[in-house]
mmCIF file of C-alpha atoms in Angstrom:
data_model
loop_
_atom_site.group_PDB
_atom_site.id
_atom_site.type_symbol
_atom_site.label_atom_id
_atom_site.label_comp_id
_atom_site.label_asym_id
_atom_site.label_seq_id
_atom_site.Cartn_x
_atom_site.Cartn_y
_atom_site.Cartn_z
ATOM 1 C CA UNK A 297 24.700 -49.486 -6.156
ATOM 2 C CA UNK A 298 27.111 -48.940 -9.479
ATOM 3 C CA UNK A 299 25.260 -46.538 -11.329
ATOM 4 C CA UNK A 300 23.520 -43.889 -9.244
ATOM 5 C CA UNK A 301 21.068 -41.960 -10.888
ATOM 6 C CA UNK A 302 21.223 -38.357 -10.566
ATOM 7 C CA UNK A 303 19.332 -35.275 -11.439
ATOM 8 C CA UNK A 304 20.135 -35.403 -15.182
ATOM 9 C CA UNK A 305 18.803 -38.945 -15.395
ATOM 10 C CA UNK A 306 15.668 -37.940 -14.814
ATOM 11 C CA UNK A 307 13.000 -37.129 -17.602
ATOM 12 C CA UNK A 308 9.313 -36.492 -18.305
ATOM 13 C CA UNK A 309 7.364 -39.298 -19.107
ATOM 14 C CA UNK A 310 10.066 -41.973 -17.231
ATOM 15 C CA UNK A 311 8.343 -44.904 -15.977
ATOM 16 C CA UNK A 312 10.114 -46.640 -13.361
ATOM 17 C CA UNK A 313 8.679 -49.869 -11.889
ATOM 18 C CA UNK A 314 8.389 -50.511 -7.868
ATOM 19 C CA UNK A 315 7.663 -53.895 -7.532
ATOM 20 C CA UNK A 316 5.331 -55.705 -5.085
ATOM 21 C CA UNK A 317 4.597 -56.042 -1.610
ATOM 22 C CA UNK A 318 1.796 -58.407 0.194
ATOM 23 C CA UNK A 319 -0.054 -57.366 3.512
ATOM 24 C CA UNK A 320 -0.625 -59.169 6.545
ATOM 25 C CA UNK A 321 -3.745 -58.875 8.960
ATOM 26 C CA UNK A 322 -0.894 -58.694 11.958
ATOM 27 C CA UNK A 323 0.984 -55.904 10.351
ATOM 28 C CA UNK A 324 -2.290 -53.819 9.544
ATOM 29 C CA UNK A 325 -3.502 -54.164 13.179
ATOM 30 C CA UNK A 326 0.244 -53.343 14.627
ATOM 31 C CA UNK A 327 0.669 -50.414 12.336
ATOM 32 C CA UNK A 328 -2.851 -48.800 13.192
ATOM 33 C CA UNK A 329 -2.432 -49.910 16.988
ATOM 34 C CA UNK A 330 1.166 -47.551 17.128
ATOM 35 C CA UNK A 331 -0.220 -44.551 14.649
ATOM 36 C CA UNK A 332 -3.960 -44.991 13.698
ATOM 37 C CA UNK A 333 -6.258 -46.184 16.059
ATOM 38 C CA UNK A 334 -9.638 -46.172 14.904
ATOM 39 C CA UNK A 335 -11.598 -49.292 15.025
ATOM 40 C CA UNK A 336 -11.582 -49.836 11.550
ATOM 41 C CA UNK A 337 -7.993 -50.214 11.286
ATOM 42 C CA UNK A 338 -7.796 -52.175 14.171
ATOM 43 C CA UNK A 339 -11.260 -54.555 14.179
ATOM 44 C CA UNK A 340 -12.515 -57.010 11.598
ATOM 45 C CA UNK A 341 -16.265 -56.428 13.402
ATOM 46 C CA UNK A 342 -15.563 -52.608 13.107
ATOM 47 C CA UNK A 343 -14.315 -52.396 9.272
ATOM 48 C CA UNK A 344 -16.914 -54.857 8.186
ATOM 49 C CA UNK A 345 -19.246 -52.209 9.962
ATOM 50 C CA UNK A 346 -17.814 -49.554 8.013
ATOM 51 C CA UNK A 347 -17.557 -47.791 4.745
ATOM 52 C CA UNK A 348 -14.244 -49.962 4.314
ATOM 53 C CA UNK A 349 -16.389 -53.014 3.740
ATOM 54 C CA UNK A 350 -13.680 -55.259 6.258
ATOM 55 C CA UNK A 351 -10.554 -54.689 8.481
ATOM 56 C CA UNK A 352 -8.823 -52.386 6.124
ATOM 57 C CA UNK A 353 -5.130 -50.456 6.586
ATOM 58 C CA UNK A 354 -4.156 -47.157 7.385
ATOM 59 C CA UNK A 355 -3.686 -45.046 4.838
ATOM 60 C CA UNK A 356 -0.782 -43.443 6.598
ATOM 61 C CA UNK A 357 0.594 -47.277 5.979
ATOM 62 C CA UNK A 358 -0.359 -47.885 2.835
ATOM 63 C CA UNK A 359 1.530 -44.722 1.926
ATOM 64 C CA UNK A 360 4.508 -45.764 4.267
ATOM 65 C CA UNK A 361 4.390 -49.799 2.433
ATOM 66 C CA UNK A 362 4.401 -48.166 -1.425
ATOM 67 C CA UNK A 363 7.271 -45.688 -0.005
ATOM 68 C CA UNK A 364 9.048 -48.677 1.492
ATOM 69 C CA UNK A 365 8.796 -49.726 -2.614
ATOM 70 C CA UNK A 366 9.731 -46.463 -3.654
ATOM 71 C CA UNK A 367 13.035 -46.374 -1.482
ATOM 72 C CA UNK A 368 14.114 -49.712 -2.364
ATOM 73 C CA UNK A 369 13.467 -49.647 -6.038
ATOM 74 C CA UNK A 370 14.428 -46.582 -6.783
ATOM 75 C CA UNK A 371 15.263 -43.747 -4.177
ATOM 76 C CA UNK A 372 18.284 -45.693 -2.443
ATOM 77 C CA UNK A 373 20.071 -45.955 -6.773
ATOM 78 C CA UNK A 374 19.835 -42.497 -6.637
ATOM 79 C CA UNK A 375 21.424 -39.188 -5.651
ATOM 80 C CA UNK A 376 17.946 -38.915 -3.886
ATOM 81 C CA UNK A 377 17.760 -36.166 -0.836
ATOM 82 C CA UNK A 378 14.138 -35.973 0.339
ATOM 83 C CA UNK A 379 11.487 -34.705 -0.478
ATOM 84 C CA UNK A 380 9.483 -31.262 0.829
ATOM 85 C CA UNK A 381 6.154 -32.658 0.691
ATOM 86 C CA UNK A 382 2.945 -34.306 -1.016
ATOM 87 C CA UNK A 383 0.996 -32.305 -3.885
ATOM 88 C CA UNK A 384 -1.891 -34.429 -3.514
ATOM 89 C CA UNK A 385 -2.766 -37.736 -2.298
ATOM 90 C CA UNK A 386 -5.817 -40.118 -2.965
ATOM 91 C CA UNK A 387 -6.575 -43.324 -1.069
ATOM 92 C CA UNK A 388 -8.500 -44.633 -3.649
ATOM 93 C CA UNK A 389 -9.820 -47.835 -2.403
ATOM 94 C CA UNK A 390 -9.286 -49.854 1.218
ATOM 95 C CA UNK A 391 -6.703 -52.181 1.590
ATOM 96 C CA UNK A 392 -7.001 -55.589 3.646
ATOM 97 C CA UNK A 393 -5.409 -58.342 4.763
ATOM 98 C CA UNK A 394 -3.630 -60.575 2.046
ATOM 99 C CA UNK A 395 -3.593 -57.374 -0.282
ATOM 100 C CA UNK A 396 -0.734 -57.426 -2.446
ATOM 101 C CA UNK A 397 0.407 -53.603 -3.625
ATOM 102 C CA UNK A 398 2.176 -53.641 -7.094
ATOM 103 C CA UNK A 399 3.718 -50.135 -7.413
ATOM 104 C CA UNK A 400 5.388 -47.628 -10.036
ATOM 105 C CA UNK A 401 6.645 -44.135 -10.655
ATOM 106 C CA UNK A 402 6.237 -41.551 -13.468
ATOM 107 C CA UNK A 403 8.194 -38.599 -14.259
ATOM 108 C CA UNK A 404 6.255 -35.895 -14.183
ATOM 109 C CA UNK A 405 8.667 -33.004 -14.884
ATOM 110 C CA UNK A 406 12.032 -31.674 -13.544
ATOM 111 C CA UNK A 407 12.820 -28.082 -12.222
ATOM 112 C CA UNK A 408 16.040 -26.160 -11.838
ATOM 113 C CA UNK A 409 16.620 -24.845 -7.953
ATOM 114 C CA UNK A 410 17.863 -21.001 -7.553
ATOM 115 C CA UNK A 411 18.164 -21.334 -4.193
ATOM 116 C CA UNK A 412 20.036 -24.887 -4.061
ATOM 117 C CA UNK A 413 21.989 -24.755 -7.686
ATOM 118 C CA UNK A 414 23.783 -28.236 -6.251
ATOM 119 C CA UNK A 415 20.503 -29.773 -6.342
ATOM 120 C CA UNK A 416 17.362 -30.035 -8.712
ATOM 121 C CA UNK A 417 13.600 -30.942 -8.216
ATOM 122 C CA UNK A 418 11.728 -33.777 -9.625
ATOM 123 C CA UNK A 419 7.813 -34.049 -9.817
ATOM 124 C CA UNK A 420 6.744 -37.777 -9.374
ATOM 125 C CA UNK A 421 3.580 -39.517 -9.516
ATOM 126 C CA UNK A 422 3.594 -42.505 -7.753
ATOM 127 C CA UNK A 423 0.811 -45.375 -8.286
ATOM 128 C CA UNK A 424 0.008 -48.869 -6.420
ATOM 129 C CA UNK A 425 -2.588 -51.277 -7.468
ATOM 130 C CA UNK A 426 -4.022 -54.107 -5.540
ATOM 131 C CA UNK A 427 -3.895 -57.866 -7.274
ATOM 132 C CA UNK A 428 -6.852 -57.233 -9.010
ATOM 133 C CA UNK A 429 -5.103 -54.107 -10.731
ATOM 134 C CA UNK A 430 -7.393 -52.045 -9.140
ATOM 135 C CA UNK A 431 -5.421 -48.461 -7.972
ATOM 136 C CA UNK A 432 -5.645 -48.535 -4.288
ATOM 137 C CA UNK A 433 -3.236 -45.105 -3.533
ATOM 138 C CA UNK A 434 -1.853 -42.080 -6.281
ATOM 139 C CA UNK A 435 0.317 -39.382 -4.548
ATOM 140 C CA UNK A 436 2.463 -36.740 -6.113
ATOM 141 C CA UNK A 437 5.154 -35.047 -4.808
ATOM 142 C CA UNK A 438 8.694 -32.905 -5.509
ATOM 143 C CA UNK A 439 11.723 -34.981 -4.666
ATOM 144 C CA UNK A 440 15.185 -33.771 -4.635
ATOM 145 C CA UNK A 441 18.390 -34.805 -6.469
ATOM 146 C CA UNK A 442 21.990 -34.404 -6.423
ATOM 147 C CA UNK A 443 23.504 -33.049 -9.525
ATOM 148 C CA UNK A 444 26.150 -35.175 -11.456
ATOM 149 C CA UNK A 445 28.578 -32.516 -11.602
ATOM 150 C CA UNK A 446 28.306 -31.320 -8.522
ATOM 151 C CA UNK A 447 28.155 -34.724 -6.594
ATOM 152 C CA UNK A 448 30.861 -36.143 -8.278
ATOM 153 C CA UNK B 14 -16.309 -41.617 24.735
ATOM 154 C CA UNK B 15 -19.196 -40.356 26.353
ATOM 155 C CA UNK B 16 -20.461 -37.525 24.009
ATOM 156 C CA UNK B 17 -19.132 -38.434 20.438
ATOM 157 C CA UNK B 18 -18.800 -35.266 18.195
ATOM 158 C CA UNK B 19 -20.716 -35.739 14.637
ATOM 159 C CA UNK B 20 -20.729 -33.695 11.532
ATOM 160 C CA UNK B 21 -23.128 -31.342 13.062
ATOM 161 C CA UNK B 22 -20.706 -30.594 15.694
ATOM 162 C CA UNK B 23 -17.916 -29.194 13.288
ATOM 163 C CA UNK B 24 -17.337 -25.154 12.057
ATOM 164 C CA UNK B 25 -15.096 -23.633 10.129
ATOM 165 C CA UNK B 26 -12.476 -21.710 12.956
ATOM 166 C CA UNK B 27 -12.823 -24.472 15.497
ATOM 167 C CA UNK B 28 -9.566 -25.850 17.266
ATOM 168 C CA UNK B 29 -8.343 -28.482 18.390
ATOM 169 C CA UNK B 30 -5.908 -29.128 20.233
ATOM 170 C CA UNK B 31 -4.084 -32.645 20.058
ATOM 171 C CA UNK B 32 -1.577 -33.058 22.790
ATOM 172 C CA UNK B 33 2.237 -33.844 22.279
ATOM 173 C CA UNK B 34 4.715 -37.191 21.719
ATOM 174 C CA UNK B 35 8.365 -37.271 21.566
ATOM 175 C CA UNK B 36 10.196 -39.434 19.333
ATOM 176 C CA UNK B 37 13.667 -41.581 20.139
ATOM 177 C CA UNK B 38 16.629 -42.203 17.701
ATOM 178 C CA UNK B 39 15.578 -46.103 18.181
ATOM 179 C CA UNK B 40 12.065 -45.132 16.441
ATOM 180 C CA UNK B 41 12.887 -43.333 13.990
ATOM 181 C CA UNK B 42 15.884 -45.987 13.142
ATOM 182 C CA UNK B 43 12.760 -48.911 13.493
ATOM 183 C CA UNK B 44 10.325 -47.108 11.292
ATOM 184 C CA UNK B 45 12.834 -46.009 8.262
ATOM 185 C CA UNK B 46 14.265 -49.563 8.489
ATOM 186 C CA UNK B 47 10.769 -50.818 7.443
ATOM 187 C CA UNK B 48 9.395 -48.224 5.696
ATOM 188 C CA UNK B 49 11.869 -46.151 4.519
ATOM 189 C CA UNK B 50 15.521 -46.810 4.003
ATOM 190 C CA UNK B 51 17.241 -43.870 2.616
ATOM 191 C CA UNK B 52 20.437 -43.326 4.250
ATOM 192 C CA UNK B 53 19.552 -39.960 6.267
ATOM 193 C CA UNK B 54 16.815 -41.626 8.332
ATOM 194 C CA UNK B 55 18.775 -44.519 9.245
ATOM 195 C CA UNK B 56 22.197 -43.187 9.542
ATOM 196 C CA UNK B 57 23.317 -40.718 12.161
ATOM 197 C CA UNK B 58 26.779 -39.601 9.955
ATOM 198 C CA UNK B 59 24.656 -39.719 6.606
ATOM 199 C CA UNK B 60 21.789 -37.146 8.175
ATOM 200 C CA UNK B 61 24.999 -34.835 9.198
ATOM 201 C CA UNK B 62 26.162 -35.301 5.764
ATOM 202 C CA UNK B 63 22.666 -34.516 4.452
ATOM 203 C CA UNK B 64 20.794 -31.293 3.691
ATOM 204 C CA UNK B 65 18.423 -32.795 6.465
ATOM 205 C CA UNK B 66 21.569 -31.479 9.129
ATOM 206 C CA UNK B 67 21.599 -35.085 11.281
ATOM 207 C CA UNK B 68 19.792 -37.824 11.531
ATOM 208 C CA UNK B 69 16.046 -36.993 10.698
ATOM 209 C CA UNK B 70 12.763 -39.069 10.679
ATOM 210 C CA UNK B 71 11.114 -40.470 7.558
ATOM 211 C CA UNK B 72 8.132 -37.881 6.674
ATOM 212 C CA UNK B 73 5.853 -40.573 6.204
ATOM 213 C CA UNK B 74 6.844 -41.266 10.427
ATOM 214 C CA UNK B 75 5.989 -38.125 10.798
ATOM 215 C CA UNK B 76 3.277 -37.920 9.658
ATOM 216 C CA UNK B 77 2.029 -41.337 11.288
ATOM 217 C CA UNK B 78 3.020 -39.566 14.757
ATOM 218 C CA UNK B 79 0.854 -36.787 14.370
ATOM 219 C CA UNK B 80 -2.050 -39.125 12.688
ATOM 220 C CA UNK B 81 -2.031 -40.729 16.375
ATOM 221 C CA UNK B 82 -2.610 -37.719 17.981
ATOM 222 C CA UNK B 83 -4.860 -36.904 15.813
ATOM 223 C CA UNK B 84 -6.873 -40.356 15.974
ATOM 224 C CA UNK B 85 -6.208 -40.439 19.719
ATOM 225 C CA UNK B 86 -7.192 -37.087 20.649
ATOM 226 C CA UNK B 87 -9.450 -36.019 18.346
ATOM 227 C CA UNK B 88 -11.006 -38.351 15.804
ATOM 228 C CA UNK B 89 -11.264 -41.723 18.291
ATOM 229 C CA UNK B 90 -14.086 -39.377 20.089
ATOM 230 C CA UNK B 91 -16.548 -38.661 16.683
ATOM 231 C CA UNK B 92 -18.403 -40.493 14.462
ATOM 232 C CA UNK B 93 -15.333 -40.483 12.201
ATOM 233 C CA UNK B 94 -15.662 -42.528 9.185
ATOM 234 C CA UNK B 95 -12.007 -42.148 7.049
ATOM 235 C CA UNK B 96 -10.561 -39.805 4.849
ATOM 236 C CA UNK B 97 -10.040 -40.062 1.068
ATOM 237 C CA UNK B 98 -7.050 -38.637 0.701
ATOM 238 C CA UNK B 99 -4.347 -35.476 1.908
ATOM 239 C CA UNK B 100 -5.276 -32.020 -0.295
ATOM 240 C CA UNK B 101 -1.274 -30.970 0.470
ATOM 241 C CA UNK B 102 1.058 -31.899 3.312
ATOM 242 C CA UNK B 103 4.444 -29.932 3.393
ATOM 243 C CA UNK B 104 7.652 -31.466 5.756
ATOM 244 C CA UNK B 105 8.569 -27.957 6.636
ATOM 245 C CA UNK B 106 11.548 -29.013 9.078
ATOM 246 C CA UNK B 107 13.256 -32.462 9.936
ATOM 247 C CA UNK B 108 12.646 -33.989 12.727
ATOM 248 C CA UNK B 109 15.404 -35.664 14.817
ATOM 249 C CA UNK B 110 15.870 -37.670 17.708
ATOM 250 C CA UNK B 111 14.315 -36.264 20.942
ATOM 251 C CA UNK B 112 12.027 -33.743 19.283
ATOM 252 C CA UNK B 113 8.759 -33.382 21.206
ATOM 253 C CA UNK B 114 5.870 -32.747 18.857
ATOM 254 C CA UNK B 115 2.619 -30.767 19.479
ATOM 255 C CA UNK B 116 -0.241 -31.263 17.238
ATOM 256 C CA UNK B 117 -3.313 -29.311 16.760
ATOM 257 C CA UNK B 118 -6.538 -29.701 14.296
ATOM 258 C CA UNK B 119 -8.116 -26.482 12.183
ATOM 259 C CA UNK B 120 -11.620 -26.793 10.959
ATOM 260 C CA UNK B 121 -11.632 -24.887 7.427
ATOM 261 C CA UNK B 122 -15.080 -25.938 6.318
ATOM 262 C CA UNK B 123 -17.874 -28.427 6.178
ATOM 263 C CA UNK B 124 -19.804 -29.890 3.293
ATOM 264 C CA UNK B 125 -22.786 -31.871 2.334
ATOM 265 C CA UNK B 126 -22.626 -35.004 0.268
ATOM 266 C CA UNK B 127 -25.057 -36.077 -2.388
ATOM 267 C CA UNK B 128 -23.550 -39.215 -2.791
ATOM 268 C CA UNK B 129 -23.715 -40.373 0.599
ATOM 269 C CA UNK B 130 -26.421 -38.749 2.487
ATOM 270 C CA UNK B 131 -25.700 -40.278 6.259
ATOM 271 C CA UNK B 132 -22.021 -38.428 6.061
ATOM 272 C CA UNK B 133 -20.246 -34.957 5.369
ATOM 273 C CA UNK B 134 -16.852 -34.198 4.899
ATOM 274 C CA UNK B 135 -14.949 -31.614 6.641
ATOM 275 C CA UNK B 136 -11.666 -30.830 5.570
ATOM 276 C CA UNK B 137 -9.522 -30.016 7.875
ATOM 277 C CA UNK B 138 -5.584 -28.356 8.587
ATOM 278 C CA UNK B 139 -3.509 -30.358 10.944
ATOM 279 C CA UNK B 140 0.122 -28.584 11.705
ATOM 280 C CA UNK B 141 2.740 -29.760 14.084
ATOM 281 C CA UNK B 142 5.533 -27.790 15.711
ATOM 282 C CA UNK B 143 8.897 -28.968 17.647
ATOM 283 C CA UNK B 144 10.109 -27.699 21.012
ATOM 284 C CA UNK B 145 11.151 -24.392 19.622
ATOM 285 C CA UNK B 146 7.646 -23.933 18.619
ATOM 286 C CA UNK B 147 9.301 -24.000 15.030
ATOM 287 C CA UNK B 148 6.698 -25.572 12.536
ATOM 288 C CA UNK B 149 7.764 -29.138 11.281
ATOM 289 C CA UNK B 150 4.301 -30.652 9.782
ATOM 290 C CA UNK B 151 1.514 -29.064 7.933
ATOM 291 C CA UNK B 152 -1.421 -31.128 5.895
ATOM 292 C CA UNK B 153 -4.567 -30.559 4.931
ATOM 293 C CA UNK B 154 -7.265 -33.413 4.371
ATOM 294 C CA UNK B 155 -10.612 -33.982 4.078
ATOM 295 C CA UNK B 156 -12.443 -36.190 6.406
ATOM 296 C CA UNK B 157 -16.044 -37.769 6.406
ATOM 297 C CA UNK B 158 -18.218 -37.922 9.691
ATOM 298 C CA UNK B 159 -21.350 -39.457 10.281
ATOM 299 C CA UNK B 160 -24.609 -36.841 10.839
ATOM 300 C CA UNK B 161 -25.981 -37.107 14.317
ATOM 301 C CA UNK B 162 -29.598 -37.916 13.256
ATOM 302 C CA UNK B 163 -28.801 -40.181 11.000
ATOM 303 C CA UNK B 164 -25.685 -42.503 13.386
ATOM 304 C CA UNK B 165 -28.224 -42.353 16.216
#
């Protein structure tokens, strides 16, 4: 927690790695049991049954896991204030038990604020593959920093 | 789950309606802890401090909340087979401790798929307001469902 980054820090082409999470069957089924409850987030039987090819998770918690990456690699070092949405989002293949979710972050470009001048915008692309390197999840999405001058 | 809605079943104009939840300071405390640990969503003095106004969920909770009344009220009762990804989701306001949030489904329009015959996507605009009827959550998805004649 020395150096925070702030908006200045930030520019095009930045890559910024996330680091790794694994996946458990248990946290898959809890997850979809308290916010997605379909039976292929919830049912071997059921995701074997589906397109999904096997109990696979959320996508609401795959996106929540590589954020959980996000925030701890990078957001929390940061003069990071949220973010006022998702540009686009893919869920590009299923995720299942035992899945380990290597993730990282691009700079896509940065934009000056009229209406906040204390803070500016960042466009990020954020990427996680599965073990076998395959990309299971892309989003994009404006995030908000801090200004050096202004925070300090 | 007597009469399950397919494809078929789905126009552009259609509502839904998806029923309401309210959200504690101990879940939205839980859920950033895990997911997403920036200082606003775990902090009450840190969310006053922020441009969030006090201590505010995690938009990924968010929009897990209103995915369960989504899958609960709407998409546990259809052939629903997943979604590939979110078109655009905007946080439009933050959502604190003791908001109650009411959820509600927009069908914008249907399509065939060459790909996969047996299914057609229909994308779809989900929004979510507070108490004050003040918008919080809007996204935009699309969604595949099974065809009637072919799931029977």
């Amino acid at each position: 927690m020395t150096d925070l980054l702030y908006f200045e820090d930030f520019q095009p082409g930045q890559v910024f790695e996330l680091g790794s999470l694994t996946v458990s069957r248990d946290e898959i089924i809890d997850f979809a049991a308290e916010f997605d409850p379909q039976p292929f987030h919830l049912d071997e039987e059921a995701g074997t049954a589906s397109i999904l090819g096997g109990l696979a998770a959320s996508g609401w918690h795959t996106g929540s896991m590589v954020m959980r990456l996000l925030a701890e690699n990078l957001l929390t070092r940061t003069s990071g204030r949220g973010s006022p949405g998702i540009t686009k989002l893919q869920w590009k293949r299923p995720v299942h038990p035992g899945d380990c979710l290597t993730a990282r972050v691009e700079i896509l470009d940065t934009r000056d604020l009229r209406s906040k001048p204390d803070l500016g915008l960042v466009n990020i692309r954020v990427t996680a593959k599965n073990q076998k390197g395959i990309e299971v999840l892309v989003w994009e999405n404006p995030n908000l920093f801090a200004r050096r001058e202004v925070a300090r």
